Tab-separated table of C-alpha atoms in Angstrom:
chain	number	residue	atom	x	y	z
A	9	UNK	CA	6.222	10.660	0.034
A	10	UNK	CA	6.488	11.475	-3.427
A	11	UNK	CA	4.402	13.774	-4.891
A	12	UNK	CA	1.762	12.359	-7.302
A	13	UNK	CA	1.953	13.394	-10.920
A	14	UNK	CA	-1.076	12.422	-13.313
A	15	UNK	CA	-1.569	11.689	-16.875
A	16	UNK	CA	-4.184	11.546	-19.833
A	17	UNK	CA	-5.380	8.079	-19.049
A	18	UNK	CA	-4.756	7.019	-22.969
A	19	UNK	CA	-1.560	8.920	-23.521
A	20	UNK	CA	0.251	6.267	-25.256
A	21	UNK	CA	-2.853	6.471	-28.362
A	22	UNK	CA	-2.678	10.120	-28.253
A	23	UNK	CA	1.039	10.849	-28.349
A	24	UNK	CA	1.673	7.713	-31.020
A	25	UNK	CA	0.710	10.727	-34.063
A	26	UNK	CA	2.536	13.531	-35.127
A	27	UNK	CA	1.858	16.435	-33.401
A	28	UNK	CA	-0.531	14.470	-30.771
A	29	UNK	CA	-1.043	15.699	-27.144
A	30	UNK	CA	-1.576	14.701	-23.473
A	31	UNK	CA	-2.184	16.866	-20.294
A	32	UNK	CA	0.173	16.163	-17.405
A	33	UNK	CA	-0.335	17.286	-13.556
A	34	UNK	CA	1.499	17.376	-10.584
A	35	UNK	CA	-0.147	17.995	-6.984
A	36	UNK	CA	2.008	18.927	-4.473
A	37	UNK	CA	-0.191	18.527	-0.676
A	38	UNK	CA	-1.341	22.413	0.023
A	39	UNK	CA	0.111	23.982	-3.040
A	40	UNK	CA	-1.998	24.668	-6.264
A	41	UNK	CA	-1.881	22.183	-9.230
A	42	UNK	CA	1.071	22.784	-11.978
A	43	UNK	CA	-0.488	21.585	-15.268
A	44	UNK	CA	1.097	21.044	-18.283
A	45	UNK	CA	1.302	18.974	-21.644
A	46	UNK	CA	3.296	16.403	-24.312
A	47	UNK	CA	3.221	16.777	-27.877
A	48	UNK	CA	4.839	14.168	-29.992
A	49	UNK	CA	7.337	15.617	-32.551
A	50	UNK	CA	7.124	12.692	-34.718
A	51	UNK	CA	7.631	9.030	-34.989
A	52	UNK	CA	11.193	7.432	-34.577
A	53	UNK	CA	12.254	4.461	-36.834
A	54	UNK	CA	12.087	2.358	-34.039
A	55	UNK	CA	8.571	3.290	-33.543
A	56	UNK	CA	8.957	4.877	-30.278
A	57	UNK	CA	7.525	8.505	-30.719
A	58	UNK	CA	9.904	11.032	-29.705
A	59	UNK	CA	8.152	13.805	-26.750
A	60	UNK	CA	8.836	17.362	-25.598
A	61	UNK	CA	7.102	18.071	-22.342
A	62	UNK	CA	5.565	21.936	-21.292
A	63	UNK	CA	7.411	23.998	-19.052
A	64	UNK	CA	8.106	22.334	-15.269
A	65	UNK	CA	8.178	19.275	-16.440
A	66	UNK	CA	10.819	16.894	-18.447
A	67	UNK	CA	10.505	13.926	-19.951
A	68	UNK	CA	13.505	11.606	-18.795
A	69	UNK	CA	12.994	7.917	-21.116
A	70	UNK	CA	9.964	6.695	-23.379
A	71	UNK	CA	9.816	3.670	-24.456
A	72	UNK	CA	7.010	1.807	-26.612
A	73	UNK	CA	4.375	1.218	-23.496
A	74	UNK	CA	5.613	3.563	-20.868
A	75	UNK	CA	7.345	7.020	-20.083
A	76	UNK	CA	9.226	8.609	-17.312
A	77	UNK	CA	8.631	12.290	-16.119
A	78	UNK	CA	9.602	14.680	-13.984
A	79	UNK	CA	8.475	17.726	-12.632
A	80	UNK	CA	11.957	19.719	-11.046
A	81	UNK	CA	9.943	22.042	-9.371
A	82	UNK	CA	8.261	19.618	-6.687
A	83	UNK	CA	11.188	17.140	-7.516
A	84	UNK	CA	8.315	14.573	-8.501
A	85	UNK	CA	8.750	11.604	-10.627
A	86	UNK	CA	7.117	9.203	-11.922
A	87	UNK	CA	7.630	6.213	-14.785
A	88	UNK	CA	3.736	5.553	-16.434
A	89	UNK	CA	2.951	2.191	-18.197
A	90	UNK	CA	0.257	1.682	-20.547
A	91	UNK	CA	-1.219	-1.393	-20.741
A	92	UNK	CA	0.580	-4.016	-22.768
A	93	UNK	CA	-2.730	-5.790	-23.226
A	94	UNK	CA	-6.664	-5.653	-21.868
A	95	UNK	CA	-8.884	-8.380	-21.918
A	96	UNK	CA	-12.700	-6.508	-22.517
A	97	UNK	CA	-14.561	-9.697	-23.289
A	98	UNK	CA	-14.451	-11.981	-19.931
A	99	UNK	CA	-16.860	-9.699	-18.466
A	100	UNK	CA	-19.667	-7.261	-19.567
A	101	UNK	CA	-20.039	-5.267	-16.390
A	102	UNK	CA	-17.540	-3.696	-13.434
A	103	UNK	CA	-14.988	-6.252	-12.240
A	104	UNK	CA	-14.960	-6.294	-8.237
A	105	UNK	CA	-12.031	-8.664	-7.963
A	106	UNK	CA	-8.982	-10.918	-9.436
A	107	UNK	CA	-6.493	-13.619	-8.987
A	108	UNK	CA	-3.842	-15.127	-10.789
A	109	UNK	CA	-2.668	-18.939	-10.475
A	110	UNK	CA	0.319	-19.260	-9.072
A	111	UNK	CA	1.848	-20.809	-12.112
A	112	UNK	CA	0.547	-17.936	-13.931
A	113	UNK	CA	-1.461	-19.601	-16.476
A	114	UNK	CA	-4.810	-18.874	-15.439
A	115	UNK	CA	-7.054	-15.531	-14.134
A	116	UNK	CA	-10.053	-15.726	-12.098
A	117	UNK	CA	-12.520	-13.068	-11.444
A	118	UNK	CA	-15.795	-11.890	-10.384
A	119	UNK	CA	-18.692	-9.268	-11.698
A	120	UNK	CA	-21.646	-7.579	-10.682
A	121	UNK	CA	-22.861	-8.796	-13.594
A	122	UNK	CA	-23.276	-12.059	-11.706
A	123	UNK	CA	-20.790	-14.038	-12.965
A	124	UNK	CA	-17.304	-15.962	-11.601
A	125	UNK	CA	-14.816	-16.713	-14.564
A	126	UNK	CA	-11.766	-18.705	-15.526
A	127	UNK	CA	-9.638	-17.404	-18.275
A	128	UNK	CA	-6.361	-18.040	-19.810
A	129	UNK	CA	-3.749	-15.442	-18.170
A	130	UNK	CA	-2.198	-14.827	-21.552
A	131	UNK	CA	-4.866	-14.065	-23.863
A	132	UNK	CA	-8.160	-13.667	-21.705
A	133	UNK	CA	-10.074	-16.335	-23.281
A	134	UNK	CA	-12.637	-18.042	-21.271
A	135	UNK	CA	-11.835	-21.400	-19.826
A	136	UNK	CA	-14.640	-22.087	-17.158
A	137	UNK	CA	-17.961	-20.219	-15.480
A	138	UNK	CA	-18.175	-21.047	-11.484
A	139	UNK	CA	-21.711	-21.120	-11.063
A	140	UNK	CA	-23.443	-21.350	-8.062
A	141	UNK	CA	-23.315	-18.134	-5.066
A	142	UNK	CA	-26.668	-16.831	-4.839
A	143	UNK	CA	-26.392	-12.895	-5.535
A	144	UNK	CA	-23.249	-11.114	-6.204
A	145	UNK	CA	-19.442	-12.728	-5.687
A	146	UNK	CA	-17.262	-10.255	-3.456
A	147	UNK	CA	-14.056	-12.307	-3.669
A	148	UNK	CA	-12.060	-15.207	-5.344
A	149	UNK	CA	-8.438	-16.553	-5.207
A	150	UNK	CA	-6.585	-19.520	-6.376
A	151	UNK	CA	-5.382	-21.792	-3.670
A	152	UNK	CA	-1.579	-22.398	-3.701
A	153	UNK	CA	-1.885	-25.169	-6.026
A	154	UNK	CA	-3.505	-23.118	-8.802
A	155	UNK	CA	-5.876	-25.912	-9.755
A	156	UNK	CA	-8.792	-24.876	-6.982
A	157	UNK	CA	-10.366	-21.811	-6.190
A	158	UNK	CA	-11.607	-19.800	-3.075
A	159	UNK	CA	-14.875	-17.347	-3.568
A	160	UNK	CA	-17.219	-15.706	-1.280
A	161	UNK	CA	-20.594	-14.374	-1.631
A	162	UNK	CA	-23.245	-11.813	-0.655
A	163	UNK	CA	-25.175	-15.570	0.098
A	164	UNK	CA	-23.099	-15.567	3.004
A	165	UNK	CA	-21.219	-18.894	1.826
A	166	UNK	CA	-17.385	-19.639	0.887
A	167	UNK	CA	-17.281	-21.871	-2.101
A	168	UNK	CA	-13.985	-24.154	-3.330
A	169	UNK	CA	-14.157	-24.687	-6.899
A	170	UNK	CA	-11.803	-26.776	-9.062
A	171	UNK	CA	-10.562	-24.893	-11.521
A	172	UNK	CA	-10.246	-28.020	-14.339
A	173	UNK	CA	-14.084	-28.883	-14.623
A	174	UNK	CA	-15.934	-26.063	-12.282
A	175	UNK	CA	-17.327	-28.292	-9.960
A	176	UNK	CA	-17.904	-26.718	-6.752
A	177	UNK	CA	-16.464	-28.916	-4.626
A	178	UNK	CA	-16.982	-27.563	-0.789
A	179	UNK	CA	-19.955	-24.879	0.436
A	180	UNK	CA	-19.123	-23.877	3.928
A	181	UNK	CA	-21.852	-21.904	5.883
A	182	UNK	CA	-21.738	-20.405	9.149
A	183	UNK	CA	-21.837	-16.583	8.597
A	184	UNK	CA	-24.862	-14.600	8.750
A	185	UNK	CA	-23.448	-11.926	6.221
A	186	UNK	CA	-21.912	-10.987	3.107
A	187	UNK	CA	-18.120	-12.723	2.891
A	188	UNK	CA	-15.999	-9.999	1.808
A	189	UNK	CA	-12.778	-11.098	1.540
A	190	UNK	CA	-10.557	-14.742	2.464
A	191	UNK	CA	-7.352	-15.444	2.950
A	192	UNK	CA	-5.697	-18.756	2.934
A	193	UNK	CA	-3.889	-20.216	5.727
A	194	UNK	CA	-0.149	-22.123	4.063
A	195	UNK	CA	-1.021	-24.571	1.670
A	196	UNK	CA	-4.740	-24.018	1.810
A	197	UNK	CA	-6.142	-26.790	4.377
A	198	UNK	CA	-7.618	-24.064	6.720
A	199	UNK	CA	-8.536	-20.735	5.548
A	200	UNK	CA	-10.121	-17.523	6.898
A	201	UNK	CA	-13.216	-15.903	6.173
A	202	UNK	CA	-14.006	-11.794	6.658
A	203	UNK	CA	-17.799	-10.636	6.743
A	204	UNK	CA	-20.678	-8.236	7.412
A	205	UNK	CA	-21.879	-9.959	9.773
A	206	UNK	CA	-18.857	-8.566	11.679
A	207	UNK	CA	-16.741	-12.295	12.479
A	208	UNK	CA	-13.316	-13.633	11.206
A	209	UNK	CA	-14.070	-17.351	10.646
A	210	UNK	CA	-10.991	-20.036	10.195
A	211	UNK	CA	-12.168	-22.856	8.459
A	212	UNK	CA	-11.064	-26.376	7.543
A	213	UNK	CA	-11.518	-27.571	4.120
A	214	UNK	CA	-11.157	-30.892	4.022
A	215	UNK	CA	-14.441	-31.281	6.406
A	216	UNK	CA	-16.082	-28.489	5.112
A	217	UNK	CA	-16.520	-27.415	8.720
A	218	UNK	CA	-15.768	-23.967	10.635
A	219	UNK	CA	-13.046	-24.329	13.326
A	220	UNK	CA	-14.502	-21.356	15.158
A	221	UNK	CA	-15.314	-17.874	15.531
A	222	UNK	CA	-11.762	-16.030	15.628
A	223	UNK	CA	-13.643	-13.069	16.566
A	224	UNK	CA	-16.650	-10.890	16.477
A	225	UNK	CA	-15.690	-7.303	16.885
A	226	UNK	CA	-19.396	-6.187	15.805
A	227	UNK	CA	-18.828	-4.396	12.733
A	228	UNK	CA	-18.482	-5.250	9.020
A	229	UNK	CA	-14.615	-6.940	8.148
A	230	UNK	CA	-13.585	-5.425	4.525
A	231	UNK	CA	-10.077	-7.051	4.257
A	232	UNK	CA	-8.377	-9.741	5.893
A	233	UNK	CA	-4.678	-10.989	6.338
A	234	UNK	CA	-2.361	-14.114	7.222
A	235	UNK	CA	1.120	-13.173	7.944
A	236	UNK	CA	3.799	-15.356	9.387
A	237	UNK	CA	4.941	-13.603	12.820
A	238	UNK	CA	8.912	-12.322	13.390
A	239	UNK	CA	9.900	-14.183	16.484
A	240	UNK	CA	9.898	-10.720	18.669
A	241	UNK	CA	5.949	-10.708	18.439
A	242	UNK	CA	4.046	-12.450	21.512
A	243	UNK	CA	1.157	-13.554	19.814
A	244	UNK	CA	-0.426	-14.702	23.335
A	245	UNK	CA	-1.183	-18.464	23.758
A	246	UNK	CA	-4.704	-19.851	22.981
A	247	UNK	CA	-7.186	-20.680	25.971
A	248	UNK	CA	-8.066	-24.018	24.687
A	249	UNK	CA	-5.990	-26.339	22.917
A	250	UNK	CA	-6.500	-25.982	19.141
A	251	UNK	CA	-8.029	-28.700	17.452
A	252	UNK	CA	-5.810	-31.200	15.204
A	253	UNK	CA	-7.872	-30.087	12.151
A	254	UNK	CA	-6.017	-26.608	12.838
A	255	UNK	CA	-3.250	-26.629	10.027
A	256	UNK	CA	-0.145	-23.985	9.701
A	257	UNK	CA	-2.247	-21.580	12.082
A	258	UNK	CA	0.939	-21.196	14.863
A	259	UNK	CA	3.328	-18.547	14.675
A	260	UNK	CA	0.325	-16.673	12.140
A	261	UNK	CA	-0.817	-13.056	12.313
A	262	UNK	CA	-4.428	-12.176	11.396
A	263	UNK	CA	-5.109	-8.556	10.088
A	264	UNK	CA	-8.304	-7.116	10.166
A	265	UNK	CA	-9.653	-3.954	8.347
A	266	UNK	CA	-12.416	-2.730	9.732
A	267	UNK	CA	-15.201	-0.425	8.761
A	268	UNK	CA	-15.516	1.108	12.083
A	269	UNK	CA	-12.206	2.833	11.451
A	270	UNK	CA	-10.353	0.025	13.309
A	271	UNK	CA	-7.528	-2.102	11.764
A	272	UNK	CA	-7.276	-5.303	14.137
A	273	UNK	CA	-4.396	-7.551	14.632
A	274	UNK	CA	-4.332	-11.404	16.417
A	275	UNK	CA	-3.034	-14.358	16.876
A	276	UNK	CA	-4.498	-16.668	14.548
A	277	UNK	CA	-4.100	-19.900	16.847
A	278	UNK	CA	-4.032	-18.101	20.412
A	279	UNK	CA	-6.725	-15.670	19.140
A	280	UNK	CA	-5.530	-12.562	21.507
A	281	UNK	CA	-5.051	-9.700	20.562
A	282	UNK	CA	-1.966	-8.161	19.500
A	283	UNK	CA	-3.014	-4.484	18.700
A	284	UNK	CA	-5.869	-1.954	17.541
A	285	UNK	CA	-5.187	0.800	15.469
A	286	UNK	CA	-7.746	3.541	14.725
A	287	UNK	CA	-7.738	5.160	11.281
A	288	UNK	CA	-8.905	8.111	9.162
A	289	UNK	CA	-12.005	6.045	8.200
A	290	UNK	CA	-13.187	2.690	7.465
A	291	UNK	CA	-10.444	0.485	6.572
A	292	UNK	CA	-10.830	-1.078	3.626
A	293	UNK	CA	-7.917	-3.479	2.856
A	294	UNK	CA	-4.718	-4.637	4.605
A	295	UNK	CA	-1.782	-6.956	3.663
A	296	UNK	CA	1.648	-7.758	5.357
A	297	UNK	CA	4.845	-6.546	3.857
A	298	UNK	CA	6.923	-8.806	6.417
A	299	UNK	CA	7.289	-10.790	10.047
A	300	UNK	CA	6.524	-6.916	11.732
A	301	UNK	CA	5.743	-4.844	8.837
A	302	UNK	CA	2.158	-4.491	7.082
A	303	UNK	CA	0.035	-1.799	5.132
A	304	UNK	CA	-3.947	-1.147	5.497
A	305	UNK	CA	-5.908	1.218	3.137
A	306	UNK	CA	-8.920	3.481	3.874
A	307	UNK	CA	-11.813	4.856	2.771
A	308	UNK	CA	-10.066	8.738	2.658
A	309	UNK	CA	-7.468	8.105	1.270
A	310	UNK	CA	-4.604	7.170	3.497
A	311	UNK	CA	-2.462	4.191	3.336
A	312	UNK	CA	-0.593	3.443	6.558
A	313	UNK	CA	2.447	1.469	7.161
A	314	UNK	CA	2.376	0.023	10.860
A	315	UNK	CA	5.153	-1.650	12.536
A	316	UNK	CA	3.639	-4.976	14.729
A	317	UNK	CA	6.225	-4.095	17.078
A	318	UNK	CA	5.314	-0.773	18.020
A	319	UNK	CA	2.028	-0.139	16.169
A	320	UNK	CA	0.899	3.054	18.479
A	321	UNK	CA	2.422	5.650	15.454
A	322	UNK	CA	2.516	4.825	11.960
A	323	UNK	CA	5.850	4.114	10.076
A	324	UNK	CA	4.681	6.522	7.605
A	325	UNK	CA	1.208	7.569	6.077
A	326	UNK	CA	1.226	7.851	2.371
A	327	UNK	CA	-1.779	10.088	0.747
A	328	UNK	CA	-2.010	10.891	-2.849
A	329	UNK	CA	-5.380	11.485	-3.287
A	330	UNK	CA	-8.960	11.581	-1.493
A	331	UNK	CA	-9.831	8.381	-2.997
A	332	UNK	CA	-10.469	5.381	-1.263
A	333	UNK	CA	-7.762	2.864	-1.140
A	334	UNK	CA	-9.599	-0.607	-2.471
A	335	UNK	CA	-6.140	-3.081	-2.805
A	336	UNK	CA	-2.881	-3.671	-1.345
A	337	UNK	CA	-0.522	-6.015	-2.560
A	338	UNK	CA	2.903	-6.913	-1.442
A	339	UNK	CA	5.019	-6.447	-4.558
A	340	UNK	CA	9.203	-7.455	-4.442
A	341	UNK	CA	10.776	-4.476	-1.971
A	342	UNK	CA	7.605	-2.608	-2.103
A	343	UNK	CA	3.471	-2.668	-2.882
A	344	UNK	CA	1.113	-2.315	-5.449
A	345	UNK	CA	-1.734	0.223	-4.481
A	346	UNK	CA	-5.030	0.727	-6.558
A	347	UNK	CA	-7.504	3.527	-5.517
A	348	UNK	CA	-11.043	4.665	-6.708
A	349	UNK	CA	-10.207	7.095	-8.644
A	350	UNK	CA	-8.478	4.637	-11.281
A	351	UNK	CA	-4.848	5.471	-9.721
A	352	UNK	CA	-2.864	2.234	-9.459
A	353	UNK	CA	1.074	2.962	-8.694
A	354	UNK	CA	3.600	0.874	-7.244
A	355	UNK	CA	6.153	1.917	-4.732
A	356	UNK	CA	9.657	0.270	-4.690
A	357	UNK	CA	12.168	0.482	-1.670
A	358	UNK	CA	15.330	1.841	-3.912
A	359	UNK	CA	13.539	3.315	-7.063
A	360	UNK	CA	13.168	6.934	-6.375
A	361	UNK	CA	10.470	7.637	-8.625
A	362	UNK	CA	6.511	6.243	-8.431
A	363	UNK	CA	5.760	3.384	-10.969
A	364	UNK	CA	1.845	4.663	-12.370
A	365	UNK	CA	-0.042	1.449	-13.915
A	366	UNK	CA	-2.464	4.007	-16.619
A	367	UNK	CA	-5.714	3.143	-18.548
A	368	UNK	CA	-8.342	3.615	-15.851
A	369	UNK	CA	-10.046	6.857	-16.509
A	370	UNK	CA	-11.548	7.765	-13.086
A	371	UNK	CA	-13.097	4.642	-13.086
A	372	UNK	CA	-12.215	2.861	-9.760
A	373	UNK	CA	-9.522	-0.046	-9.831
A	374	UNK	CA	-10.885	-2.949	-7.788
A	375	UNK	CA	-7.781	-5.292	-7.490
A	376	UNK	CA	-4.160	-6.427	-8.236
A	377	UNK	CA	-2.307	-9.331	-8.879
A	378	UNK	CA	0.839	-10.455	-10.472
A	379	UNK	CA	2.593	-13.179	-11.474
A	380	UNK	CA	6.661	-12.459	-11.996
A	381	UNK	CA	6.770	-9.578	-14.388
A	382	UNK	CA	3.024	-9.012	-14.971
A	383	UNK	CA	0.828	-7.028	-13.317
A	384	UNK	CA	-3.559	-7.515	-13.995
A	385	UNK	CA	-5.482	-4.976	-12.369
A	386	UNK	CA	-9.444	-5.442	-12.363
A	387	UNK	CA	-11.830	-2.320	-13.064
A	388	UNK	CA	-15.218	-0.775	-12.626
A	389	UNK	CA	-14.938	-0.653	-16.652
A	390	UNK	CA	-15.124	-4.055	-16.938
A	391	UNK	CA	-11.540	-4.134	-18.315
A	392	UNK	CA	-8.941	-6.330	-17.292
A	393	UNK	CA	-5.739	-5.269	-18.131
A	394	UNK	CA	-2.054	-7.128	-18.185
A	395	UNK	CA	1.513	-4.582	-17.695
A	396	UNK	CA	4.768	-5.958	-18.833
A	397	UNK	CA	6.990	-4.454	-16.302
A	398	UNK	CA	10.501	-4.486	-17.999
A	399	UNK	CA	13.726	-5.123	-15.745
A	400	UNK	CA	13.239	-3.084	-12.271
């Protein structure tokens, strides 16, 4: 895995004067830092400053929001975008977590400063308040449709919204803990429900009833998955025939991160078990890169890539840093990772250098998600922020 270089988190305002600076670093694993600099040499007419970088390390392309170095030494790369825009006024505290509608026109997200907002993707003005969990909101997402929204709450309760007037529109009860993360099953007529209280729940919407416990492994569930199975998987058959209220569940994975070190995976409509892994430490969030493939992040660190097929050894462990890994997200022929110490990068299949989303200063990015060319990440700064990625 490459190795990680870093960058001053507001490079792109630093190196826009003449003569203006920003520290660099690589880390190789076991080897002592290399540090180094860039000093702009002046401004080009195009308005693109042009950069010399301290020994070790070269600067390959800059462009207006994002630069490309390399450091030959530890044959590390990596291309860092600025933000092309942030949003600071949706929220006046640390943002926990984000969606984007699928048609890309509107952002939802939650705050510990109590509040669940609508906002208009392009410009983050505010569109709608969902009021109504008790206590904090750990989670939201826009159904398929992009017109109604999924939350869940330290009250224990998942809440549909719709996003055109903020009505809430279903409350559905059952767990005895924090919800800290859903996921939606297809279209959106079941979904499933991680918690403290240590159960998977799949639910069905339209009744605003739970279809049952999917299991209760006894410890708290941080992130949860839906995956469509690859035919090769024997996902078990289920004990008792499923109700007809069950919707799309056949043929589904469900992922489990757990924070007793365990990452779980079942059937969704047999409910057996497929495999346990233990981690590093707690697991904190999971997502499925395919029918077999899938990633889970924890609390050290370490972000493994598990085959469903043969899920006893890792397909590879990627560490870049100590911090805990708080989002995966399943991004073209690669992911999107985000980690607590404000690190956000994105790792493509045939790109040989590390994409590094910058703008966080240590401050601990939350969540990710895109729609086509844009990436929003959600932060403990209360920023949101919105990359342009150019052509891949």
């Amino acid at each position: 895995m490459a190795v990680p270089l870093r960058i001053q988190s507001d490079w792109e305002q630093a190196l826009r004067k003449d003569e203006g600076e920003a520290w660099l670093s690589c880390h190789p694993p076991g080897k002592p830092t290399l540090y180094g600099s860039l000093t702009c040499q002046g401004i080009g007419l195009d308005g693109i400053p042009e950069v010399t970088a301290s020994e070790d390390f070269i600067v390959n392309e800059i462009n207006k929001k994002s630069i490309h170095i390399s450091c030959l030494k530890e044959n590390a790369s990596s291309k860092f975008l600025a933000p092309y825009t942030s949003f600071s006024r949706i929220h006046t505290k640390s943002i926990t977590c984000l969606d984007i509608s699928s048609g890309g026109g509107l952002g939802v997200s939650s705050s510990t400063d109590g509040s669940m907002k609508i906002w208009q993707a392009s410009n983050g003005e505010l569109r709608r308040v969902l009021e109504g969990h008790v206590f904090d909101v750990n989670c939201c997402r826009f159904f398929p449709s992009g017109l109604v929204v999924l939350s869940g709450g330290m009250d224990a309760q998942l809440k549909i919204w719709s996003a055109e007037d903020a009505s809430c529109v279903v409350t559905l009860k059952g767990h005895k803990g924090g919800v800290l993360d859903t996921a939606i099953v297809d279209r959106g007529r079941n979904v499933v429900s991680g918690s403290r209280d240590g159960t998977a729940r799949l639910w069905d919407c339209g009744r605003s009833a739970c279809l049952g416990v999917v299991t209760d492994c006894g410890s708290s569930i941080n992130g949860v998955a839906v995956g469509a199975a690859d035919n090769s998987i024997n996902l078990g058959s289920p004990e008792q025939m499923p109700s007809e209220r069950e919707v799309g569940t056949e043929a589904k994975m469900l992922l489990l991160a757990r924070e007793d070190k365990k990452l779980q995976c079942l059937g969704l409509q047999s409910r057996q078990p497929v495999f346990l892994f233990v981690g590093s430490d707690a697991f904190n969030c999971c997502t499925f890169l395919s029918g077999f493939s899938l990633l889970a992040g924890t609390q050290d660190g370490n972000i493994y890539q598990l085959d469903v097929r043969s899920p006893r050894v890792p397909v590879q462990v990627i560490h870049r840093s100590g911090a805990p890994v708080l989002s995966l997200l399943s991004f073209r022929d690669g992911f999107i990772a985000s980690q607590g110490d404000g690190s956000c990068f994105i790792i493509q299949q045939d790109l040989d250098y590390v994409m590094e989303l910058t703008g966080a200063d240590c401050d601990p990015v939350y969540k990710v998600a895109t729609w086509e060319k844009q990436i929003y990440t959600s932060c403990r700064d209360g920023l949101v922020r919105r990359y342009q990625l150019s052509d891949l």
